[in-house]
Coordinates of C-alpha atoms and ligand atoms in Angstrom, one line a residue:
E1 CA 11.1 3.2 -24.0
A2 CA 13.1 5.8 -24.6
K3 CA 14.6 6.5 -28.0
K4 CA 18.0 6.8 -28.3
H5 CA 19.6 9.1 -31.3
L6 CA 16.7 12.6 -29.9
G7 CA 18.4 12.4 -26.4
Q8 CA 15.5 11.2 -24.5
H9 CA 16.4 11.0 -20.6
F10 CA 13.4 11.6 -18.5
L11 CA 13.7 13.2 -15.3
H12 CA 12.2 12.1 -13.0
D13 CA 13.3 12.9 -9.3
Q14 CA 10.7 15.4 -8.4
G15 CA 13.0 17.8 -6.1
I16 CA 14.9 18.0 -8.7
I17 CA 12.2 19.0 -11.2
S18 CA 11.2 21.4 -8.5
M19 CA 14.4 22.9 -8.2
I20 CA 13.7 23.9 -12.2
V21 CA 10.9 25.7 -11.6
H22 CA 12.1 27.6 -8.6
A23 CA 14.7 28.4 -11.2
V24 CA 12.4 29.6 -13.7
D25 CA 10.0 31.4 -11.8
P26 CA 7.3 32.3 -14.1
K27 CA 5.3 35.2 -13.6
P28 CA 2.0 36.7 -14.8
G29 CA 2.5 37.4 -18.2
D30 CA 4.6 35.2 -19.5
R31 CA 5.3 34.0 -22.8
L32 CA 7.3 30.4 -21.6
V33 CA 9.0 27.8 -25.0
E34 CA 10.2 24.8 -23.4
I35 CA 12.1 22.8 -25.7
G36 CA 11.6 18.9 -25.9
P37 CA 9.2 17.9 -23.9
G38 CA 10.0 15.0 -23.4
Q39 CA 7.3 12.8 -21.1
G40 CA 5.9 15.7 -19.7
A41 CA 8.8 16.1 -16.4
I42 CA 8.8 19.9 -16.7
T43 CA 5.6 20.2 -19.0
F44 CA 3.4 19.5 -16.4
P45 CA 4.2 20.5 -13.3
L46 CA 5.1 23.8 -15.6
L47 CA 1.7 24.3 -16.3
D48 CA 0.4 23.7 -12.9
R49 CA 1.9 27.4 -12.1
H50 CA 1.4 29.3 -15.6
G51 CA -1.2 27.9 -16.8
E52 CA 0.2 28.2 -20.7
L53 CA 3.1 27.0 -22.6
T54 CA 4.5 26.3 -25.4
V55 CA 6.6 23.1 -26.9
I56 CA 8.5 22.1 -29.7
E57 CA 9.5 18.4 -29.4
F58 CA 10.2 16.6 -32.4
D59 CA 9.3 12.8 -31.8
R60 CA 6.0 12.2 -32.8
D61 CA 5.5 9.1 -30.6
L62 CA 5.1 12.2 -28.1
I63 CA 2.9 14.6 -29.6
F64 CA 0.0 13.1 -28.5
P65 CA 0.5 11.8 -24.8
L66 CA 1.4 15.4 -24.1
S67 CA -1.2 17.1 -25.6
E68 CA -3.6 14.4 -23.9
G69 CA -1.6 14.3 -20.3
A70 CA -2.0 18.2 -20.5
R71 CA -5.9 18.7 -20.4
A72 CA -5.1 18.8 -16.7
H73 CA -3.0 21.0 -16.3
G74 CA -3.1 23.8 -18.6
T75 CA -3.9 25.7 -21.8
L76 CA -0.6 23.4 -23.6
E77 CA 0.5 24.9 -27.5
V78 CA 2.3 22.3 -29.4
I79 CA 4.8 22.0 -31.5
H80 CA 6.2 19.6 -33.4
R81 CA 8.9 19.6 -35.3
D82 CA 13.2 20.3 -34.7
V83 CA 13.3 22.8 -32.7
L84 CA 16.5 23.6 -35.3
T85 CA 14.1 25.1 -37.7
V86 CA 11.7 26.7 -35.0
D87 CA 12.4 31.2 -35.6
F88 CA 11.7 31.4 -31.5
T89 CA 11.5 35.5 -33.3
S90 CA 7.6 34.2 -34.4
L91 CA 7.3 32.2 -30.7
A92 CA 7.6 36.7 -29.1
N93 CA 4.8 37.5 -29.0
E94 CA 4.2 41.6 -27.2
S95 CA 6.7 39.8 -25.1
R96 CA 10.4 38.2 -25.3
I97 CA 10.0 34.4 -24.9
R98 CA 11.7 32.6 -21.9
L99 CA 12.9 28.8 -22.9
V100 CA 12.9 25.9 -20.3
G101 CA 14.6 22.8 -21.1
N102 CA 15.9 19.6 -20.6
L103 CA 17.3 19.6 -23.8
P104 CA 19.1 16.5 -26.0
Y105 CA 22.9 17.0 -25.0
N106 CA 23.8 15.5 -28.8
L107 CA 22.3 18.9 -29.9
S108 CA 23.4 21.2 -27.3
S109 CA 25.7 23.2 -28.7
P110 CA 23.2 23.5 -32.2
I111 CA 20.5 24.6 -29.9
L112 CA 22.5 27.0 -28.0
F113 CA 24.0 29.3 -31.1
H114 CA 19.9 29.0 -32.3
A115 CA 19.1 30.3 -29.4
L116 CA 21.8 33.2 -30.2
D117 CA 21.0 33.7 -33.1
H118 CA 17.1 35.2 -31.9
A119 CA 18.8 36.1 -29.1
A120 CA 16.3 39.6 -29.4
A121 CA 13.6 37.4 -29.5
I122 CA 14.5 35.5 -25.5
R123 CA 14.7 37.1 -22.5
D124 CA 16.4 34.6 -20.5
M125 CA 17.2 31.0 -21.3
H126 CA 16.9 27.6 -18.3
F127 CA 19.6 24.3 -19.8
M128 CA 19.8 20.8 -18.8
L129 CA 23.3 20.3 -20.4
Q130 CA 26.3 18.0 -20.3
K131 CA 28.0 19.2 -16.7
E132 CA 31.3 19.3 -18.6
V133 CA 29.4 21.6 -21.3
V134 CA 27.8 24.1 -18.6
D135 CA 31.4 24.0 -16.4
R136 CA 32.6 25.7 -20.1
M137 CA 29.9 27.0 -21.3
A138 CA 30.6 29.8 -17.8
A139 CA 34.5 29.9 -17.2
G140 CA 36.5 32.8 -18.0
P141 CA 40.2 33.8 -19.0
G142 CA 43.1 31.8 -17.4
S143 CA 40.1 28.2 -16.8
K144 CA 41.0 25.1 -19.0
V145 CA 38.3 24.7 -20.2
Y146 CA 37.7 28.0 -21.3
G147 CA 37.4 28.4 -24.8
R148 CA 35.2 29.5 -28.1
L149 CA 31.5 28.3 -26.8
S150 CA 32.8 30.2 -23.6
V151 CA 33.4 33.9 -25.6
M152 CA 30.7 32.9 -27.8
L153 CA 28.2 32.3 -25.1
Q154 CA 29.3 35.1 -22.8
A155 CA 29.7 37.6 -26.2
Y156 CA 25.5 37.5 -26.0
C157 CA 24.4 36.6 -22.7
Q158 CA 25.3 36.6 -19.5
V159 CA 25.3 32.8 -18.5
I160 CA 24.8 32.2 -14.4
A161 CA 25.6 27.9 -13.3
L162 CA 23.0 27.6 -11.2
F163 CA 23.3 23.5 -10.0
D164 CA 24.6 19.7 -10.5
V165 CA 22.0 17.1 -11.3
P166 CA 23.5 13.0 -11.3
P167 CA 22.7 10.2 -14.0
G168 CA 20.1 9.5 -11.6
A169 CA 17.7 11.9 -11.6
F170 CA 16.7 10.6 -15.1
R171 CA 15.7 7.8 -17.0
P172 CA 17.2 5.5 -18.1
P173 CA 20.5 7.2 -16.4
P174 CA 23.1 9.3 -19.1
K175 CA 26.4 8.6 -18.6
V176 CA 27.9 11.8 -17.8
D177 CA 26.8 14.4 -14.5
S178 CA 24.2 16.7 -15.5
A179 CA 24.2 20.3 -14.7
V180 CA 21.9 24.1 -15.7
V181 CA 22.1 26.8 -15.9
R182 CA 21.0 30.2 -17.1
M183 CA 21.3 32.3 -19.4
I184 CA 20.2 36.2 -20.2
P185 CA 21.1 37.8 -23.4
H186 CA 22.1 41.1 -23.1
A187 CA 20.9 43.8 -24.4
P188 CA 20.9 44.4 -28.2
D189 CA 22.7 48.2 -27.6
K190 CA 25.8 46.2 -24.8
I191 CA 26.7 43.3 -27.4
G192 CA 28.8 45.8 -29.7
I193 CA 29.6 43.2 -32.1
D194 CA 29.8 45.0 -35.4
D195 CA 30.0 42.7 -37.5
R196 CA 28.4 38.6 -36.9
A197 CA 30.1 37.1 -39.3
L198 CA 33.8 38.4 -39.0
F199 CA 33.2 37.7 -34.3
A200 CA 32.2 34.0 -35.2
R201 CA 35.3 33.8 -37.6
V202 CA 37.9 35.4 -34.9
V203 CA 36.8 33.0 -31.6
R204 CA 37.1 30.0 -34.0
D205 CA 40.8 30.6 -36.0
A206 CA 41.7 32.2 -32.5
F207 CA 41.1 28.7 -30.0
G208 CA 41.8 26.6 -33.3
Q209 CA 45.1 26.0 -33.1
R210 CA 45.2 26.4 -28.7
R211 CA 48.9 26.6 -28.5
K212 CA 49.5 29.0 -30.7
T213 CA 49.7 32.8 -30.2
L214 CA 46.6 34.9 -30.8
R215 CA 49.2 36.0 -34.2
N216 CA 50.2 33.1 -35.1
A217 CA 46.3 31.9 -34.4
L218 CA 45.2 34.9 -37.1
S219 CA 47.7 34.9 -39.4
Q220 CA 45.3 34.5 -42.7
I221 CA 42.6 37.1 -40.8
C222 CA 44.9 39.3 -39.8
E223 CA 47.3 39.5 -43.0
G224 CA 49.1 42.8 -43.4
V225 CA 47.8 44.2 -40.0
S226 CA 49.0 43.8 -37.1
I227 CA 47.1 42.6 -33.7
E228 CA 48.6 45.4 -31.9
A229 CA 47.3 47.9 -33.5
A230 CA 44.3 46.9 -31.4
G231 CA 45.6 46.6 -28.7
L232 CA 46.5 43.4 -28.2
R233 CA 49.5 41.5 -27.1
P234 CA 50.9 39.5 -30.0
D235 CA 52.1 36.8 -28.4
A236 CA 49.1 35.9 -25.8
R237 CA 47.3 33.1 -26.3
A238 CA 42.9 33.2 -26.7
E239 CA 42.8 31.1 -23.0
Q240 CA 44.1 33.9 -21.5
I241 CA 41.9 36.8 -24.1
E242 CA 38.7 38.8 -22.0
V243 CA 35.9 38.0 -24.1
A244 CA 35.1 42.0 -23.9
D245 CA 38.6 41.9 -26.1
F246 CA 37.7 39.4 -28.9
V247 CA 34.3 42.1 -29.2
R248 CA 36.9 44.6 -30.0
L249 CA 39.8 43.1 -31.6
S250 CA 36.8 41.5 -34.4
N251 CA 35.4 45.3 -34.1
W252 CA 38.8 47.1 -35.1
L253 CA 39.7 44.4 -38.0
K254 CA 36.4 45.3 -39.4
A255 CA 37.2 48.8 -39.1
N256 CA 40.8 48.5 -40.7
G257 CA 41.6 45.2 -42.1
S258 CA 41.6 44.0 -45.9
I259 CA 40.0 40.1 -45.5
E260 CA 37.0 39.1 -46.5
P261 CA 34.7 36.5 -43.3
Ligands
SAM1 N1 12.0 17.1 -20.9 C1 12.3 15.7 -20.7 C2 12.3 15.5 -19.5 O1 13.1 16.0 -18.8 O2 11.9 14.9 -19.1 C3 12.3 15.6 -22.2 C4 14.2 15.2 -21.5 S1 15.4 14.6 -23.2 C5 16.3 15.3 -22.9 C6 15.1 15.2 -24.9 C7 14.3 15.4 -25.3 O3 14.3 16.2 -26.6 C8 13.4 14.3 -25.7 O4 11.6 15.1 -26.2 C9 13.5 14.2 -27.2 O5 12.6 13.8 -28.0 C10 13.3 16.3 -27.6 N2 13.8 15.9 -29.1 C11 15.2 15.5 -29.4 N3 16.0 16.5 -30.4 C12 14.8 16.8 -31.1 C13 14.7 17.7 -31.9 N4 15.5 18.3 -32.5 N5 13.6 19.2 -32.1 C14 13.1 18.8 -30.5 N6 13.0 18.0 -29.3 C15 14.3 17.2 -29.8

């Protein structure tokens, strides 16, 4: 019996499961960590390929079946916890971790932002999410769905939408289409954000009131300084600004602004 409040939709389509394993393509020595293994739909095939795996599952009723079921497939380490309380950095050994998961959709954004906090410990991520969320994550300036999620994720990671998955691939079927996305964190020295909290606030405020110009949307943060000086058109709107320009603007404000983030 699936638990709705835990976002449980179990994959049963073998074709989709193989496509996920193929997309992850584990290589010897990789440090694989799965979020929300559920009944093991992806877990056991990954174990067959890779031999060892760490999983993080919150539902106590699934812990024993997972450990028992894994015996025939390989070595499974089960962490019984809320993934949002797991320090991914502590899971990395000599290799950075590779995260995999058919995520609980009610927690998609918190899990993505939690992963960003640990981006330096993560080599890549393969997640199943609502297709609508994946579209927003991968969107570029000018797209209708380009927004805060696109800019925040793309500032830290390369985001690649891989393939769509219909509701019928799950039991019970979710109400929405799904998609698998790959994210590859940029090298720390490539990110170039001087103050992460300020960057997050600039992006949040810029998209907070979509129809406002950047000058108006950022009037609080930019009090006393002009956006033109940072090299941006003041009449531009957030949905036209490239990720790199948001980074440049927040760094410029850090250096020249008088605000406290
Ligand atoms: N991976 C399985 C599959 O593909 O069939 C299950 C996917 S299901 C969409 C999401 C899984 O995440 C469930 O097993 C659920 O119990 C688990 N989950 C929900 N909230 C969680 C949390 N906060 N921390 C860890 N796991 C969680």
